[in-house]
Amino acid sequence: MYISNFRNNSFPPGPLGLPFVGNSLLVRKLSQQFGGLHGVYQQLSEQFRSKMIGLRLGSERVVAILGYPLAREALTNEDLNGRPDNFFTRLRTMGQRMGITFTDGSYWEEHRAFVVRALKEVGFGRKPMESLMQQELHELIRELQVTDQAINPGKLIQLSVLNVLWTLATGKRMEKDDGRLQKLLDTMLKRSKQFDITGGILNQLPWLRFIAPNRTGYNLLKDLSNQLKDFFSETIEEHYATYDEENSSDDLIYAYIREIKARKDDPNSTFTDAQMIMTILDLFIAGSQTTGLVIELSLLMMAINPEIQTKVHVELDNMQNQLTWSNRSSLPYSEAVTMEVQRFFPVAAISGPRRATRDIKMGGYTIPKNTTVFVDLKSVHMDPEYWQKPEEFNPERFFDQNGNLVHSERLIPYSLGKRKCLGDTLAKASIFSFFVGVMERFEIMLPEGASRTVELIPGITHTPKDYLVSFKERTRV
């Protein structure tokens, strides 16, 4: 028997739920059947003929939103700038509500503004950031040059991208053979595959951790949190030991230490060592996978589509300036490829969760205060009413009839509004710079007989199933 203890005529339509678990079991079943939460929301949207779907996951009231008009309205609505405060989000930051990703209100606004300012001071979005990218790109190219057989380049790419952010945050790069780093990335990949953006059954029925701590992913998350805390704490201790108020201004940790010391006499200050750790953790998690996955998929699509790869090579060979983000206007086709990859692949198919800070009227329905809202970004990027043949990979869709590159407002992989991805500039620059840098030096090929279809594994981020490609050095024409 299905029971609903929260639905009324003004709440978006959706399936009735079971006592205690709500729609958790149904969503889990449909997610396995339709390839992730975006498939669930699409299926329910068709079933209930609505672009807004109401659910209950455990005790949490949830609304899923599909399609660009409502997505834009939701993502730019300041009354949806809150973040849910639940078991999964607190476990992510070791039981505390700190950092910048899952805080809100004045606390979030203060620390977000500080991080943006501090990162700009150390070169975020400017030439120093591009220099870091070029350094890591050259290291990646060197590693690809010594491979004489087909490989999966995913981890090499992830480490390269991560080092750009890590250097901005800590002032030094990590060696790729660091065993701690390898373990961290492996654990984070497991986390991404085991959970979805809702936190899964562990968040909806947290008491299950006492019965099945491994199966629910509880032990995995605890292990990851401990690894991250230990890793960051060691780096922060080194910064305290070398801190000099006159000269220590070249990374985010020094900036935080300076702010903590400046506010030491303020009993209401929220600038603490714990907050610093949580903020770095947020940046680490946000920047560790999504950007690298887009680069990885961009290169893989070149192997699958050699005719597109040829066009990229021709454009790069005609380029007279340095292949950097600053010079991207001279490489419109290459930029269009990276844009199409972000449209075509649902790497982050669902937006980060929002929380309604008051009752909201939207789409003819009411979203009650404290409801968690998820926006289906894939429904925006694969809308056949806007994108012609959206199921086809076609970079040329981003050019107008005069051959000019067009940045469509409907391409929103970094979300919209005040909650837009804090590192979107770094992500865009990294994707473009690493893509064109590798493409300039290599021809990318699939092994004979390899599948030309890319299958993604659903999770917090969607990752490609294991594959192999070959990197053959080429000379610039």
Short mmCIF file of C-alpha atoms in Angstrom, two decimals:
data_model
loop_
_atom_site.label_atom_id
_atom_site.label_comp_id
_atom_site.label_asym_id
_atom_site.label_seq_id
_atom_site.Cartn_x
_atom_site.Cartn_y
_atom_site.Cartn_z
CA MET A 1 0.00 0.00 0.00
CA TYR A 2 1.36 3.41 -0.97
CA ILE A 3 0.80 6.28 1.42
CA SER A 4 1.64 9.97 1.11
CA ASN A 5 1.89 12.02 4.28
CA PHE A 6 2.95 15.29 2.66
CA ARG A 7 1.21 15.72 -0.68
CA ASN A 8 -1.52 18.27 -1.33
CA ASN A 9 -2.99 19.85 -4.44
CA SER A 10 -0.38 22.64 -4.58
CA PHE A 11 2.67 20.34 -4.31
CA PRO A 12 4.11 19.04 -7.62
CA PRO A 13 2.73 15.67 -8.74
CA GLY A 14 4.63 12.46 -8.20
CA PRO A 15 4.40 8.87 -6.97
CA LEU A 16 2.92 8.11 -3.56
CA GLY A 17 5.39 6.86 -1.01
CA LEU A 18 5.72 4.07 1.53
CA PRO A 19 5.77 4.76 5.27
CA PHE A 20 9.19 5.85 6.61
CA VAL A 21 11.09 5.34 3.31
CA GLY A 22 8.84 7.42 1.05
CA ASN A 23 9.93 7.04 -2.58
CA SER A 24 13.50 5.94 -1.78
CA LEU A 25 13.11 2.35 -2.94
CA LEU A 26 11.26 3.36 -6.10
CA VAL A 27 13.91 5.95 -7.02
CA ARG A 28 16.69 3.42 -6.39
CA LYS A 29 14.98 0.87 -8.64
CA LEU A 30 14.29 3.37 -11.44
CA SER A 31 17.81 4.79 -11.21
CA GLN A 32 19.29 1.36 -11.91
CA GLN A 33 16.82 0.87 -14.76
CA PHE A 34 17.22 4.27 -16.46
CA GLY A 35 20.89 5.09 -15.86
CA GLY A 36 20.80 7.53 -12.97
CA LEU A 37 18.63 10.20 -11.37
CA HIS A 38 18.17 12.14 -14.61
CA GLY A 39 16.59 9.02 -16.09
CA VAL A 40 14.31 8.72 -13.06
CA TYR A 41 13.18 12.32 -13.32
CA GLN A 42 12.62 12.04 -17.07
CA GLN A 43 10.53 8.91 -16.62
CA LEU A 44 8.40 10.45 -13.85
CA SER A 45 8.04 13.69 -15.81
CA GLU A 46 6.56 11.76 -18.72
CA GLN A 47 4.38 9.65 -16.43
CA PHE A 48 2.89 12.63 -14.58
CA ARG A 49 3.05 15.04 -17.54
CA SER A 50 4.82 17.66 -15.49
CA LYS A 51 8.18 19.45 -15.53
CA MET A 52 8.09 19.49 -11.73
CA ILE A 53 8.02 16.23 -9.76
CA GLY A 54 7.37 15.92 -6.02
CA LEU A 55 9.00 13.13 -4.01
CA ARG A 56 9.82 12.12 -0.47
CA LEU A 57 13.19 10.48 0.10
CA GLY A 58 13.14 9.15 3.64
CA SER A 59 11.95 12.13 5.68
CA GLU A 60 13.19 14.69 3.14
CA ARG A 61 10.76 16.46 0.84
CA VAL A 62 12.21 16.77 -2.66
CA VAL A 63 11.22 18.54 -5.89
CA ALA A 64 12.86 17.73 -9.22
CA ILE A 65 12.75 20.37 -11.97
CA LEU A 66 13.19 19.69 -15.70
CA GLY A 67 13.50 21.93 -18.77
CA TYR A 68 15.22 25.26 -19.31
CA PRO A 69 12.49 27.79 -18.39
CA LEU A 70 11.87 26.33 -14.93
CA ALA A 71 15.53 25.42 -14.47
CA ARG A 72 16.60 29.02 -15.04
CA GLU A 73 13.88 30.30 -12.73
CA ALA A 74 14.90 27.91 -9.97
CA LEU A 75 18.67 28.37 -10.25
CA THR A 76 18.45 32.18 -10.18
CA ASN A 77 15.84 32.37 -7.41
CA GLU A 78 17.55 33.71 -4.27
CA ASP A 79 14.99 31.92 -2.13
CA LEU A 80 16.53 28.68 -3.44
CA ASN A 81 20.09 29.58 -2.46
CA GLY A 82 19.92 27.49 0.70
CA ARG A 83 21.57 24.10 1.08
CA PRO A 84 19.97 21.07 2.72
CA ASP A 85 21.28 20.20 6.17
CA ASN A 86 21.12 16.42 6.33
CA PHE A 87 23.14 13.38 7.34
CA PHE A 88 24.99 13.02 4.03
CA THR A 89 26.06 16.67 3.74
CA ARG A 90 27.33 16.73 7.32
CA LEU A 91 29.16 13.43 6.94
CA ARG A 92 30.88 14.94 3.90
CA THR A 93 32.46 17.55 6.19
CA MET A 94 33.10 15.35 9.23
CA GLY A 95 29.80 16.04 11.00
CA GLN A 96 30.05 19.82 10.87
CA ARG A 97 28.24 22.42 8.79
CA MET A 98 31.24 24.35 7.56
CA GLY A 99 33.03 25.12 4.32
CA ILE A 100 31.29 26.87 1.43
CA THR A 101 29.60 24.14 -0.62
CA PHE A 102 26.96 23.10 1.94
CA THR A 103 26.55 26.24 4.02
CA ASP A 104 24.21 29.12 3.31
CA GLY A 105 23.04 32.49 4.60
CA SER A 106 25.46 35.11 5.89
CA TYR A 107 28.03 32.45 6.85
CA TRP A 108 28.25 31.20 3.26
CA GLU A 109 28.24 34.69 1.77
CA GLU A 110 31.11 35.84 4.00
CA HIS A 111 33.36 32.87 3.31
CA ARG A 112 32.53 32.63 -0.36
CA ALA A 113 33.46 36.29 -0.82
CA PHE A 114 36.69 35.72 1.08
CA VAL A 115 37.67 32.69 -1.02
CA VAL A 116 36.92 34.49 -4.30
CA ARG A 117 39.03 37.46 -3.20
CA ALA A 118 41.88 35.32 -1.90
CA LEU A 119 42.05 33.17 -5.03
CA LYS A 120 42.16 36.27 -7.23
CA GLU A 121 45.07 37.56 -5.18
CA VAL A 122 47.06 34.40 -5.92
CA GLY A 123 46.32 34.51 -9.64
CA PHE A 124 42.93 32.83 -10.11
CA GLY A 125 41.60 33.74 -13.57
CA ARG A 126 44.79 35.54 -14.60
CA LYS A 127 48.23 34.80 -16.08
CA PRO A 128 49.59 32.95 -13.00
CA MET A 129 46.75 30.43 -13.36
CA GLU A 130 47.56 29.91 -17.04
CA SER A 131 51.22 29.39 -16.15
CA LEU A 132 50.27 26.66 -13.69
CA MET A 133 48.14 24.99 -16.37
CA GLN A 134 50.97 25.07 -18.88
CA GLN A 135 53.35 23.53 -16.34
CA GLU A 136 50.96 20.66 -15.63
CA LEU A 137 50.12 20.27 -19.33
CA HIS A 138 53.81 19.85 -20.20
CA GLU A 139 54.15 17.22 -17.47
CA LEU A 140 51.09 15.37 -18.82
CA ILE A 141 52.46 15.47 -22.37
CA ARG A 142 55.78 14.08 -21.15
CA GLU A 143 53.98 11.17 -19.49
CA LEU A 144 51.91 10.46 -22.62
CA GLN A 145 55.04 10.52 -24.77
CA VAL A 146 56.57 7.56 -22.94
CA THR A 147 53.49 5.35 -23.38
CA ASP A 148 53.90 2.94 -26.27
CA GLN A 149 50.59 1.14 -25.94
CA ALA A 150 46.90 1.91 -25.50
CA ILE A 151 46.08 3.29 -22.05
CA ASN A 152 43.24 4.77 -20.02
CA PRO A 153 44.51 8.33 -19.40
CA GLY A 154 41.84 9.21 -16.83
CA LYS A 155 43.95 9.21 -13.70
CA LEU A 156 46.84 11.08 -15.36
CA ILE A 157 44.41 13.81 -16.43
CA GLN A 158 42.73 13.99 -13.02
CA LEU A 159 46.06 14.42 -11.27
CA SER A 160 47.18 17.12 -13.71
CA VAL A 161 44.03 19.19 -13.29
CA LEU A 162 43.99 18.72 -9.54
CA ASN A 163 47.53 20.01 -9.21
CA VAL A 164 46.54 23.37 -10.72
CA LEU A 165 43.91 23.92 -8.01
CA TRP A 166 46.07 22.40 -5.30
CA THR A 167 48.93 24.78 -6.13
CA LEU A 168 46.61 27.79 -5.98
CA ALA A 169 45.35 26.61 -2.59
CA THR A 170 48.59 25.42 -0.98
CA GLY A 171 51.42 27.04 -2.92
CA LYS A 172 53.02 23.81 -4.10
CA ARG A 173 52.22 20.95 -6.45
CA MET A 174 51.87 17.31 -5.47
CA GLU A 175 54.04 14.64 -6.96
CA LYS A 176 51.94 12.20 -8.95
CA ASP A 177 53.64 9.20 -7.38
CA ASP A 178 52.56 10.31 -3.90
CA GLY A 179 50.85 7.21 -2.49
CA ARG A 180 48.48 9.29 -0.35
CA LEU A 181 47.26 11.18 -3.38
CA GLN A 182 46.68 8.00 -5.38
CA LYS A 183 44.67 6.55 -2.48
CA LEU A 184 42.62 9.73 -2.15
CA LEU A 185 41.67 9.72 -5.80
CA ASP A 186 40.76 6.04 -5.70
CA THR A 187 38.55 6.60 -2.65
CA MET A 188 36.87 9.62 -4.24
CA LEU A 189 36.14 7.63 -7.40
CA LYS A 190 34.51 4.92 -5.29
CA ARG A 191 32.46 7.61 -3.52
CA SER A 192 31.32 9.04 -6.85
CA LYS A 193 30.17 5.64 -8.10
CA GLN A 194 28.48 4.47 -4.88
CA PHE A 195 26.35 7.57 -4.28
CA ASP A 196 24.18 9.90 -6.29
CA ILE A 197 23.68 13.61 -5.63
CA THR A 198 20.87 12.88 -3.12
CA GLY A 199 23.19 10.88 -0.86
CA GLY A 200 21.36 7.67 -1.65
CA ILE A 201 19.99 5.23 0.89
CA LEU A 202 22.58 6.28 3.51
CA ASN A 203 21.13 9.79 3.62
CA GLN A 204 17.51 8.70 3.43
CA LEU A 205 17.81 5.93 6.03
CA PRO A 206 20.96 6.81 8.00
CA TRP A 207 20.24 4.24 10.72
CA LEU A 208 21.18 1.55 8.18
CA ARG A 209 24.83 2.46 8.79
CA PHE A 210 24.65 0.51 12.04
CA ILE A 211 23.49 -2.61 10.18
CA ALA A 212 25.41 -2.37 6.90
CA PRO A 213 28.22 0.21 7.23
CA ASN A 214 30.05 -1.06 4.15
CA ARG A 215 27.10 -1.64 1.88
CA THR A 216 25.58 1.79 2.60
CA GLY A 217 28.91 3.49 1.94
CA TYR A 218 29.20 4.85 5.49
CA ASN A 219 32.66 3.39 6.09
CA LEU A 220 33.80 4.63 2.68
CA LEU A 221 32.79 8.21 3.47
CA LYS A 222 34.33 8.10 6.94
CA ASP A 223 37.58 6.80 5.44
CA LEU A 224 37.59 9.53 2.79
CA SER A 225 36.92 12.25 5.38
CA ASN A 226 39.75 11.03 7.58
CA GLN A 227 42.15 10.84 4.64
CA LEU A 228 41.29 14.36 3.55
CA LYS A 229 41.50 15.81 7.05
CA ASP A 230 44.91 14.23 7.67
CA PHE A 231 46.19 15.34 4.27
CA PHE A 232 45.07 18.95 4.72
CA SER A 233 46.05 19.21 8.38
CA GLU A 234 49.64 18.32 7.58
CA THR A 235 49.83 21.01 4.89
CA ILE A 236 48.22 23.62 7.18
CA GLU A 237 50.70 22.84 9.97
CA GLU A 238 53.55 23.42 7.53
CA HIS A 239 52.04 26.79 6.58
CA TYR A 240 51.72 27.88 10.21
CA ALA A 241 55.36 26.94 10.78
CA THR A 242 56.52 29.08 7.84
CA TYR A 243 53.99 31.93 8.13
CA ASP A 244 55.38 35.43 7.76
CA GLU A 245 52.89 38.27 7.85
CA GLU A 246 54.94 40.34 5.43
CA ASN A 247 55.65 37.70 2.81
CA SER A 248 53.13 34.88 3.20
CA SER A 249 50.50 35.83 0.64
CA ASP A 250 50.98 33.45 -2.25
CA ASP A 251 48.27 30.83 -1.58
CA LEU A 252 44.83 30.32 -0.05
CA ILE A 253 46.06 28.74 3.20
CA TYR A 254 48.33 31.69 3.99
CA ALA A 255 45.41 34.02 3.23
CA TYR A 256 43.20 32.10 5.68
CA ILE A 257 45.89 32.12 8.39
CA ARG A 258 46.29 35.87 7.95
CA GLU A 259 42.52 36.35 8.30
CA ILE A 260 42.33 34.09 11.37
CA LYS A 261 45.10 36.08 13.07
CA ALA A 262 43.50 39.40 12.14
CA ARG A 263 40.22 38.33 13.81
CA LYS A 264 41.71 36.57 16.84
CA ASP A 265 40.15 39.10 19.24
CA ASP A 266 36.68 38.80 17.71
CA PRO A 267 34.65 36.23 19.74
CA ASN A 268 32.13 35.92 16.88
CA SER A 269 34.67 35.20 14.15
CA THR A 270 33.91 32.18 11.98
CA PHE A 271 37.44 32.10 10.57
CA THR A 272 38.92 29.05 12.26
CA ASP A 273 41.30 26.22 11.42
CA ALA A 274 38.31 23.87 11.10
CA GLN A 275 36.60 26.19 8.61
CA MET A 276 39.84 26.48 6.64
CA ILE A 277 40.08 22.67 6.40
CA MET A 278 36.46 22.36 5.31
CA THR A 279 36.85 25.05 2.65
CA ILE A 280 39.92 23.38 1.16
CA LEU A 281 38.06 20.07 1.28
CA ASP A 282 35.19 21.67 -0.69
CA LEU A 283 37.59 22.98 -3.33
CA PHE A 284 39.38 19.63 -3.51
CA ILE A 285 36.18 17.62 -4.00
CA ALA A 286 34.63 20.10 -6.46
CA GLY A 287 37.76 20.34 -8.58
CA SER A 288 39.01 16.78 -8.44
CA GLN A 289 36.79 15.00 -10.93
CA THR A 290 34.33 16.96 -13.05
CA THR A 291 36.88 19.04 -14.98
CA GLY A 292 39.16 16.07 -15.55
CA LEU A 293 36.23 13.98 -16.79
CA VAL A 294 35.29 16.60 -19.41
CA ILE A 295 38.90 16.67 -20.69
CA GLU A 296 38.99 12.88 -20.71
CA LEU A 297 35.72 12.63 -22.66
CA SER A 298 36.84 15.35 -25.10
CA LEU A 299 39.92 13.32 -26.00
CA LEU A 300 37.95 10.09 -26.18
CA MET A 301 35.46 11.65 -28.60
CA MET A 302 38.33 12.62 -30.89
CA ALA A 303 39.32 8.96 -31.12
CA ILE A 304 35.71 8.00 -31.82
CA ASN A 305 35.20 10.81 -34.36
CA PRO A 306 38.40 11.07 -36.45
CA GLU A 307 36.77 13.50 -38.90
CA ILE A 308 36.22 15.96 -36.02
CA GLN A 309 39.76 15.31 -34.78
CA THR A 310 41.10 16.25 -38.21
CA LYS A 311 39.27 19.60 -38.10
CA VAL A 312 40.75 20.31 -34.67
CA HIS A 313 44.26 19.48 -35.90
CA VAL A 314 43.88 21.74 -38.94
CA GLU A 315 42.75 24.63 -36.73
CA LEU A 316 45.60 24.09 -34.27
CA ASP A 317 48.20 23.87 -37.05
CA ASN A 318 47.03 27.25 -38.39
CA MET A 319 47.29 28.89 -34.97
CA GLN A 320 50.18 31.36 -34.71
CA ASN A 321 49.83 32.33 -31.05
CA GLN A 322 50.31 30.28 -27.90
CA LEU A 323 47.57 27.70 -27.29
CA THR A 324 46.12 29.18 -24.10
CA TRP A 325 42.74 30.13 -22.68
CA SER A 326 43.52 33.81 -23.31
CA ASN A 327 43.85 33.07 -27.04
CA ARG A 328 40.75 30.89 -27.34
CA SER A 329 39.02 33.32 -29.71
CA SER A 330 41.48 32.17 -32.40
CA LEU A 331 40.41 28.54 -31.91
CA PRO A 332 36.60 28.58 -32.19
CA TYR A 333 36.22 25.00 -33.45
CA SER A 334 38.31 23.58 -30.61
CA GLU A 335 36.27 25.55 -28.08
CA ALA A 336 33.07 24.33 -29.73
CA VAL A 337 34.22 20.73 -29.23
CA THR A 338 34.63 21.26 -25.49
CA MET A 339 31.24 22.96 -25.32
CA GLU A 340 29.58 20.08 -27.16
CA VAL A 341 31.19 17.54 -24.82
CA GLN A 342 29.67 19.36 -21.84
CA ARG A 343 26.28 19.43 -23.54
CA PHE A 344 26.39 15.85 -24.79
CA PHE A 345 27.65 14.07 -21.67
CA PRO A 346 25.80 14.36 -18.34
CA VAL A 347 29.00 14.43 -16.26
CA ALA A 348 27.05 16.34 -13.61
CA ALA A 349 23.55 15.53 -14.77
CA ILE A 350 21.81 17.00 -11.71
CA SER A 351 22.58 20.36 -10.13
CA GLY A 352 23.86 20.57 -6.58
CA PRO A 353 20.92 20.44 -4.15
CA ARG A 354 19.15 23.68 -3.27
CA ARG A 355 16.95 24.30 -0.21
CA ALA A 356 13.92 26.57 -0.24
CA THR A 357 14.38 29.19 2.48
CA ARG A 358 10.67 30.06 2.32
CA ASP A 359 7.52 28.86 0.55
CA ILE A 360 7.92 29.47 -3.21
CA LYS A 361 5.36 29.56 -6.03
CA MET A 362 6.73 28.11 -9.25
CA GLY A 363 5.25 26.50 -12.34
CA GLY A 364 1.76 26.60 -10.86
CA TYR A 365 2.86 24.67 -7.74
CA THR A 366 4.14 25.45 -4.24
CA ILE A 367 7.60 24.44 -3.07
CA PRO A 368 7.32 24.50 0.74
CA LYS A 369 10.07 25.94 2.94
CA ASN A 370 13.00 23.54 3.57
CA THR A 371 12.19 21.41 0.52
CA THR A 372 15.28 20.15 -1.31
CA VAL A 373 15.27 21.04 -5.01
CA PHE A 374 17.24 19.29 -7.76
CA VAL A 375 17.47 20.67 -11.31
CA ASP A 376 17.91 18.13 -14.11
CA LEU A 377 20.62 19.73 -16.24
CA LYS A 378 20.55 16.89 -18.76
CA SER A 379 16.93 17.75 -19.58
CA VAL A 380 18.18 21.24 -20.53
CA HIS A 381 21.12 20.03 -22.60
CA MET A 382 19.18 17.32 -24.47
CA ASP A 383 15.95 19.22 -25.13
CA PRO A 384 14.93 18.33 -28.73
CA GLU A 385 12.76 21.44 -28.94
CA TYR A 386 15.90 23.60 -28.75
CA TRP A 387 18.86 21.43 -29.79
CA GLN A 388 18.54 19.94 -33.27
CA LYS A 389 19.15 16.17 -33.06
CA PRO A 390 20.52 16.43 -29.50
CA GLU A 391 21.52 12.74 -29.45
CA GLU A 392 24.15 13.43 -32.13
CA PHE A 393 27.61 14.73 -31.21
CA ASN A 394 28.02 17.82 -33.36
CA PRO A 395 30.31 20.75 -32.37
CA GLU A 396 29.08 22.75 -35.36
CA ARG A 397 25.74 23.35 -33.62
CA PHE A 398 27.52 26.19 -31.77
CA PHE A 399 28.16 28.21 -34.96
CA ASP A 400 25.72 30.62 -36.54
CA GLN A 401 25.05 30.90 -40.28
CA ASN A 402 28.02 33.26 -40.62
CA GLY A 403 30.42 30.81 -39.05
CA ASN A 404 30.70 32.68 -35.74
CA LEU A 405 30.92 30.79 -32.46
CA VAL A 406 27.77 31.23 -30.36
CA HIS A 407 27.69 30.74 -26.59
CA SER A 408 24.17 29.50 -25.95
CA GLU A 409 22.51 30.52 -22.70
CA ARG A 410 21.11 26.98 -22.56
CA LEU A 411 24.50 25.43 -21.99
CA ILE A 412 24.71 25.58 -18.19
CA PRO A 413 27.07 22.84 -16.93
CA TYR A 414 28.21 25.15 -14.10
CA SER A 415 24.67 26.07 -13.03
CA LEU A 416 23.38 29.65 -12.72
CA GLY A 417 22.86 32.35 -10.12
CA LYS A 418 24.81 33.00 -6.93
CA ARG A 419 25.28 29.26 -6.44
CA LYS A 420 27.01 28.92 -9.80
CA CYS A 421 30.20 26.87 -9.57
CA LEU A 422 32.84 28.92 -7.76
CA GLY A 423 35.59 27.52 -9.98
CA ASP A 424 33.88 27.80 -13.37
CA THR A 425 36.65 30.04 -14.75
CA LEU A 426 39.31 27.56 -13.69
CA ALA A 427 37.26 24.66 -15.09
CA LYS A 428 36.70 26.28 -18.50
CA ALA A 429 40.32 27.34 -18.81
CA SER A 430 41.62 23.92 -17.74
CA ILE A 431 39.34 22.03 -20.13
CA PHE A 432 40.30 24.19 -23.09
CA SER A 433 44.04 24.40 -22.33
CA PHE A 434 44.55 20.70 -21.66
CA PHE A 435 42.42 19.68 -24.63
CA VAL A 436 44.19 21.83 -27.22
CA GLY A 437 47.59 21.18 -25.66
CA VAL A 438 47.25 17.41 -25.94
CA MET A 439 45.60 17.59 -29.36
CA GLU A 440 48.44 19.71 -30.76
CA ARG A 441 50.96 17.00 -29.87
CA PHE A 442 49.04 13.78 -30.47
CA GLU A 443 46.71 11.87 -32.72
CA ILE A 444 44.33 9.84 -30.57
CA MET A 445 43.15 6.45 -31.78
CA LEU A 446 40.99 3.58 -30.59
CA PRO A 447 42.47 0.08 -30.54
CA GLU A 448 41.31 -2.13 -33.39
CA GLY A 449 37.86 -3.56 -32.69
CA ALA A 450 37.16 -1.22 -29.75
CA SER A 451 33.60 0.00 -29.18
CA ARG A 452 32.74 3.42 -30.58
CA THR A 453 30.02 3.92 -27.97
CA VAL A 454 30.72 5.66 -24.65
CA GLU A 455 28.82 4.26 -21.69
CA LEU A 456 28.75 6.25 -18.47
CA ILE A 457 28.50 4.83 -14.96
CA PRO A 458 25.96 6.90 -12.95
CA GLY A 459 26.88 8.39 -9.60
CA ILE A 460 27.54 11.80 -8.08
CA THR A 461 29.43 12.36 -11.30
CA HIS A 462 28.99 10.13 -14.33
CA THR A 463 32.24 8.40 -15.29
CA PRO A 464 33.02 6.46 -18.48
CA LYS A 465 33.34 2.70 -18.31
CA ASP A 466 36.90 1.53 -18.66
CA TYR A 467 38.36 2.13 -22.13
CA LEU A 468 41.72 2.36 -23.90
CA VAL A 469 43.12 4.85 -26.41
CA SER A 470 46.51 5.29 -28.07
CA PHE A 471 48.45 8.56 -28.24
CA LYS A 472 50.56 8.84 -31.39
CA GLU A 473 52.91 11.82 -31.56
CA ARG A 474 52.38 14.11 -34.50
CA THR A 475 54.33 17.02 -35.95
CA ARG A 476 52.66 20.35 -36.45
CA VAL A 477 52.15 21.09 -40.15
#
